[in-house]
């Protein structure tokens, strides 16, 4: 796989499933994406991983798309938006609620797509209707939003 060499702050990295839970996410959301991370520049991302919400080294295994905001991105605003989530545990309970067939509102804040939506909104990108609660966003929604342009696929 060729690795993208022009990652910028604001880029959204979409990943394909690497294990069974990822396959279940992809099936439930109707796409082939199970995880999303936010590029902060260089070789770092802000991500909600099982270890918690934090800054991590960019990982390229299972990376299947990079999407970039169509408007100028405010990195400082994005950092302020996700600051209350940083260093906090991954929200396993909220993630489990994602799979409940009758769950109408998850009210979770520390799963990957919610963190990515907060990051984008803080950076001045409105990927969805502002009335659409980011608790309902999945990785495939970030693939489909017209607010981002696909700049890399393998």
PDB file of C-alpha atoms in Angstrom:
ATOM      1  CA  UNK A   1       0.000   0.000   0.000  1.00  0.00           C
ATOM      2  CA  UNK A   2       1.293   3.460  -0.861  1.00  0.00           C
ATOM      3  CA  UNK A   3       1.220   5.752   2.159  1.00  0.00           C
ATOM      4  CA  UNK A   4      -0.168   9.275   1.774  1.00  0.00           C
ATOM      5  CA  UNK A   5       2.702  11.735   1.992  1.00  0.00           C
ATOM      6  CA  UNK A   6       0.800  15.008   2.293  1.00  0.00           C
ATOM      7  CA  UNK A   7      -1.196  14.706   5.507  1.00  0.00           C
ATOM      8  CA  UNK A   8      -2.351  18.060   6.889  1.00  0.00           C
ATOM      9  CA  UNK A   9      -3.939  19.226  10.101  1.00  0.00           C
ATOM     10  CA  UNK A  10      -7.677  18.757   9.648  1.00  0.00           C
ATOM     11  CA  UNK A  11      -7.410  15.656   7.472  1.00  0.00           C
ATOM     12  CA  UNK A  12      -9.743  12.832   8.440  1.00  0.00           C
ATOM     13  CA  UNK A  13      -8.275   9.336   8.238  1.00  0.00           C
ATOM     14  CA  UNK A  14     -10.732   6.501   7.644  1.00  0.00           C
ATOM     15  CA  UNK A  15      -9.851   2.908   8.437  1.00  0.00           C
ATOM     16  CA  UNK A  16     -11.214  -0.440   7.328  1.00  0.00           C
ATOM     17  CA  UNK A  17     -11.954  -3.174   9.871  1.00  0.00           C
ATOM     18  CA  UNK A  18      -8.993  -4.955  11.426  1.00  0.00           C
ATOM     19  CA  UNK A  19     -10.965  -7.335  13.637  1.00  0.00           C
ATOM     20  CA  UNK A  20     -14.491  -8.660  14.165  1.00  0.00           C
ATOM     21  CA  UNK A  21     -15.845  -5.630  16.029  1.00  0.00           C
ATOM     22  CA  UNK A  22     -14.752  -3.452  13.117  1.00  0.00           C
ATOM     23  CA  UNK A  23     -16.585  -5.686  10.675  1.00  0.00           C
ATOM     24  CA  UNK A  24     -19.724  -5.354  12.820  1.00  0.00           C
ATOM     25  CA  UNK A  25     -19.385  -1.545  12.810  1.00  0.00           C
ATOM     26  CA  UNK A  26     -19.022  -1.545   9.028  1.00  0.00           C
ATOM     27  CA  UNK A  27     -22.067  -3.782   8.576  1.00  0.00           C
ATOM     28  CA  UNK A  28     -24.223  -1.745  10.967  1.00  0.00           C
ATOM     29  CA  UNK A  29     -23.322   1.568   9.321  1.00  0.00           C
ATOM     30  CA  UNK A  30     -23.586   0.370   5.724  1.00  0.00           C
ATOM     31  CA  UNK A  31     -20.035   1.117   4.645  1.00  0.00           C
ATOM     32  CA  UNK A  32     -16.600  -0.433   4.791  1.00  0.00           C
ATOM     33  CA  UNK A  33     -15.231   1.922   7.432  1.00  0.00           C
ATOM     34  CA  UNK A  34     -14.923   1.088  11.100  1.00  0.00           C
ATOM     35  CA  UNK A  35     -12.698   3.786  12.563  1.00  0.00           C
ATOM     36  CA  UNK A  36     -11.736   7.433  12.029  1.00  0.00           C
ATOM     37  CA  UNK A  37      -8.881   9.594  13.328  1.00  0.00           C
ATOM     38  CA  UNK A  38      -8.011  13.301  13.021  1.00  0.00           C
ATOM     39  CA  UNK A  39      -4.652  14.450  11.672  1.00  0.00           C
ATOM     40  CA  UNK A  40      -3.072  17.221  13.725  1.00  0.00           C
ATOM     41  CA  UNK A  41      -0.037  17.512  11.464  1.00  0.00           C
ATOM     42  CA  UNK A  42       3.230  15.736  11.002  1.00  0.00           C
ATOM     43  CA  UNK A  43       2.909  12.164  12.066  1.00  0.00           C
ATOM     44  CA  UNK A  44       0.324  12.653  14.822  1.00  0.00           C
ATOM     45  CA  UNK A  45      -3.416  12.237  15.183  1.00  0.00           C
ATOM     46  CA  UNK A  46      -6.051  12.889  17.802  1.00  0.00           C
ATOM     47  CA  UNK A  47      -8.026   9.714  18.196  1.00  0.00           C
ATOM     48  CA  UNK A  48     -10.409   7.797  20.402  1.00  0.00           C
ATOM     49  CA  UNK A  49      -8.710   4.431  20.756  1.00  0.00           C
ATOM     50  CA  UNK A  50      -9.243   1.778  23.389  1.00  0.00           C
ATOM     51  CA  UNK A  51      -6.415   3.417  25.362  1.00  0.00           C
ATOM     52  CA  UNK A  52      -8.469   6.639  25.526  1.00  0.00           C
ATOM     53  CA  UNK A  53      -8.793   9.942  23.690  1.00  0.00           C
ATOM     54  CA  UNK A  54      -5.329  11.317  23.129  1.00  0.00           C
ATOM     55  CA  UNK A  55      -2.581  12.242  20.695  1.00  0.00           C
ATOM     56  CA  UNK A  56      -1.099   9.201  18.987  1.00  0.00           C
ATOM     57  CA  UNK A  57       1.353   8.427  16.209  1.00  0.00           C
ATOM     58  CA  UNK A  58      -0.413   8.136  12.872  1.00  0.00           C
ATOM     59  CA  UNK A  59      -1.005   4.524  11.964  1.00  0.00           C
ATOM     60  CA  UNK A  60      -1.212   3.395   8.377  1.00  0.00           C
ATOM     61  CA  UNK A  61      -2.312  -0.220   8.754  1.00  0.00           C
ATOM     62  CA  UNK A  62      -5.887  -0.544   7.458  1.00  0.00           C
ATOM     63  CA  UNK A  63      -5.954   3.116   6.366  1.00  0.00           C
ATOM     64  CA  UNK A  64      -8.317   3.202   3.407  1.00  0.00           C
ATOM     65  CA  UNK A  65      -9.082   6.892   2.773  1.00  0.00           C
ATOM     66  CA  UNK A  66      -7.989  10.408   3.668  1.00  0.00           C
ATOM     67  CA  UNK A  67     -10.533  13.228   3.432  1.00  0.00           C
ATOM     68  CA  UNK A  68      -9.707  16.920   3.656  1.00  0.00           C
ATOM     69  CA  UNK A  69     -11.927  19.890   4.560  1.00  0.00           C
ATOM     70  CA  UNK A  70     -12.968  22.040   1.617  1.00  0.00           C
ATOM     71  CA  UNK A  71     -12.585  25.211   3.709  1.00  0.00           C
ATOM     72  CA  UNK A  72      -9.647  26.637   5.603  1.00  0.00           C
ATOM     73  CA  UNK A  73      -9.138  24.643   8.814  1.00  0.00           C
ATOM     74  CA  UNK A  74      -8.709  26.294  12.233  1.00  0.00           C
ATOM     75  CA  UNK A  75      -6.413  23.877  14.073  1.00  0.00           C
ATOM     76  CA  UNK A  76      -6.415  25.953  17.271  1.00  0.00           C
ATOM     77  CA  UNK A  77     -10.224  25.983  17.313  1.00  0.00           C
ATOM     78  CA  UNK A  78     -10.312  22.232  16.702  1.00  0.00           C
ATOM     79  CA  UNK A  79      -7.912  21.629  19.595  1.00  0.00           C
ATOM     80  CA  UNK A  80     -10.083  23.754  21.880  1.00  0.00           C
ATOM     81  CA  UNK A  81     -13.157  21.785  20.840  1.00  0.00           C
ATOM     82  CA  UNK A  82     -11.668  18.401  21.728  1.00  0.00           C
ATOM     83  CA  UNK A  83      -9.673  19.578  24.783  1.00  0.00           C
ATOM     84  CA  UNK A  84     -12.384  18.475  27.266  1.00  0.00           C
ATOM     85  CA  UNK A  85     -12.167  14.945  25.828  1.00  0.00           C
ATOM     86  CA  UNK A  86      -8.386  14.607  25.879  1.00  0.00           C
ATOM     87  CA  UNK A  87      -6.877  12.120  28.302  1.00  0.00           C
ATOM     88  CA  UNK A  88     -10.257  10.605  29.087  1.00  0.00           C
ATOM     89  CA  UNK A  89     -11.115   6.934  28.794  1.00  0.00           C
ATOM     90  CA  UNK A  90     -12.652   5.476  25.666  1.00  0.00           C
ATOM     91  CA  UNK A  91     -16.407   5.308  26.184  1.00  0.00           C
ATOM     92  CA  UNK A  92     -16.898   1.538  25.960  1.00  0.00           C
ATOM     93  CA  UNK A  93     -20.461   1.706  27.347  1.00  0.00           C
ATOM     94  CA  UNK A  94     -21.499   4.238  24.738  1.00  0.00           C
ATOM     95  CA  UNK A  95     -19.841   2.182  22.045  1.00  0.00           C
ATOM     96  CA  UNK A  96     -21.861  -0.854  23.166  1.00  0.00           C
ATOM     97  CA  UNK A  97     -25.061   1.247  23.021  1.00  0.00           C
ATOM     98  CA  UNK A  98     -24.247   1.845  19.359  1.00  0.00           C
ATOM     99  CA  UNK A  99     -25.225  -1.763  18.686  1.00  0.00           C
ATOM    100  CA  UNK A 100     -28.565  -1.661  20.499  1.00  0.00           C
ATOM    101  CA  UNK A 101     -31.307  -1.849  17.859  1.00  0.00           C
ATOM    102  CA  UNK A 102     -33.645   0.591  19.621  1.00  0.00           C
ATOM    103  CA  UNK A 103     -31.080   3.099  20.864  1.00  0.00           C
ATOM    104  CA  UNK A 104     -32.263   6.552  19.749  1.00  0.00           C
ATOM    105  CA  UNK A 105     -29.726   8.662  21.599  1.00  0.00           C
ATOM    106  CA  UNK A 106     -26.358   7.438  22.735  1.00  0.00           C
ATOM    107  CA  UNK A 107     -25.106  10.644  24.409  1.00  0.00           C
ATOM    108  CA  UNK A 108     -21.527   9.503  24.045  1.00  0.00           C
ATOM    109  CA  UNK A 109     -18.578  11.771  23.584  1.00  0.00           C
ATOM    110  CA  UNK A 110     -15.515   9.570  23.496  1.00  0.00           C
ATOM    111  CA  UNK A 111     -15.843   7.311  20.472  1.00  0.00           C
ATOM    112  CA  UNK A 112     -13.962   7.940  17.237  1.00  0.00           C
ATOM    113  CA  UNK A 113     -16.647   9.483  15.028  1.00  0.00           C
ATOM    114  CA  UNK A 114     -17.913  11.796  17.777  1.00  0.00           C
ATOM    115  CA  UNK A 115     -14.371  13.043  18.464  1.00  0.00           C
ATOM    116  CA  UNK A 116     -13.803  13.553  14.717  1.00  0.00           C
ATOM    117  CA  UNK A 117     -17.038  15.522  14.336  1.00  0.00           C
ATOM    118  CA  UNK A 118     -16.171  17.737  17.324  1.00  0.00           C
ATOM    119  CA  UNK A 119     -12.691  18.233  15.817  1.00  0.00           C
ATOM    120  CA  UNK A 120     -14.126  19.295  12.452  1.00  0.00           C
ATOM    121  CA  UNK A 121     -16.770  21.581  13.939  1.00  0.00           C
ATOM    122  CA  UNK A 122     -14.182  23.225  16.185  1.00  0.00           C
ATOM    123  CA  UNK A 123     -11.973  23.709  13.131  1.00  0.00           C
ATOM    124  CA  UNK A 124     -14.706  25.609  11.315  1.00  0.00           C
ATOM    125  CA  UNK A 125     -16.002  22.735   9.193  1.00  0.00           C
ATOM    126  CA  UNK A 126     -19.685  21.880   9.414  1.00  0.00           C
ATOM    127  CA  UNK A 127     -19.800  18.306   8.101  1.00  0.00           C
ATOM    128  CA  UNK A 128     -23.488  17.821   8.941  1.00  0.00           C
ATOM    129  CA  UNK A 129     -26.587  19.780   9.803  1.00  0.00           C
ATOM    130  CA  UNK A 130     -25.711  21.589  13.067  1.00  0.00           C
ATOM    131  CA  UNK A 131     -28.898  20.177  14.606  1.00  0.00           C
ATOM    132  CA  UNK A 132     -27.619  16.639  13.909  1.00  0.00           C
ATOM    133  CA  UNK A 133     -26.129  15.499  17.199  1.00  0.00           C
ATOM    134  CA  UNK A 134     -22.640  14.136  16.649  1.00  0.00           C
ATOM    135  CA  UNK A 135     -23.540  11.201  18.918  1.00  0.00           C
ATOM    136  CA  UNK A 136     -25.277   9.747  15.871  1.00  0.00           C
ATOM    137  CA  UNK A 137     -22.344  10.047  13.470  1.00  0.00           C
ATOM    138  CA  UNK A 138     -20.507   6.955  12.260  1.00  0.00           C
ATOM    139  CA  UNK A 139     -17.270   6.658  10.272  1.00  0.00           C
ATOM    140  CA  UNK A 140     -19.224   6.125   7.040  1.00  0.00           C
ATOM    141  CA  UNK A 141     -20.943   9.496   7.560  1.00  0.00           C
ATOM    142  CA  UNK A 142     -17.510  11.134   7.428  1.00  0.00           C
ATOM    143  CA  UNK A 143     -16.879   9.317   4.145  1.00  0.00           C
ATOM    144  CA  UNK A 144     -20.141  10.598   2.693  1.00  0.00           C
ATOM    145  CA  UNK A 145     -20.157  14.231   3.856  1.00  0.00           C
ATOM    146  CA  UNK A 146     -19.788  16.793   1.053  1.00  0.00           C
ATOM    147  CA  UNK A 147     -17.819  19.049   3.441  1.00  0.00           C
ATOM    148  CA  UNK A 148     -14.716  16.921   2.873  1.00  0.00           C
ATOM    149  CA  UNK A 149     -12.843  16.038  -0.300  1.00  0.00           C
ATOM    150  CA  UNK A 150     -11.224  12.634  -0.778  1.00  0.00           C
ATOM    151  CA  UNK A 151      -7.513  13.264  -1.306  1.00  0.00           C
ATOM    152  CA  UNK A 152      -6.171   9.737  -0.965  1.00  0.00           C
ATOM    153  CA  UNK A 153      -7.304   6.162  -1.392  1.00  0.00           C
ATOM    154  CA  UNK A 154      -4.921   3.204  -1.850  1.00  0.00           C
TER     155      UNK A 154
END
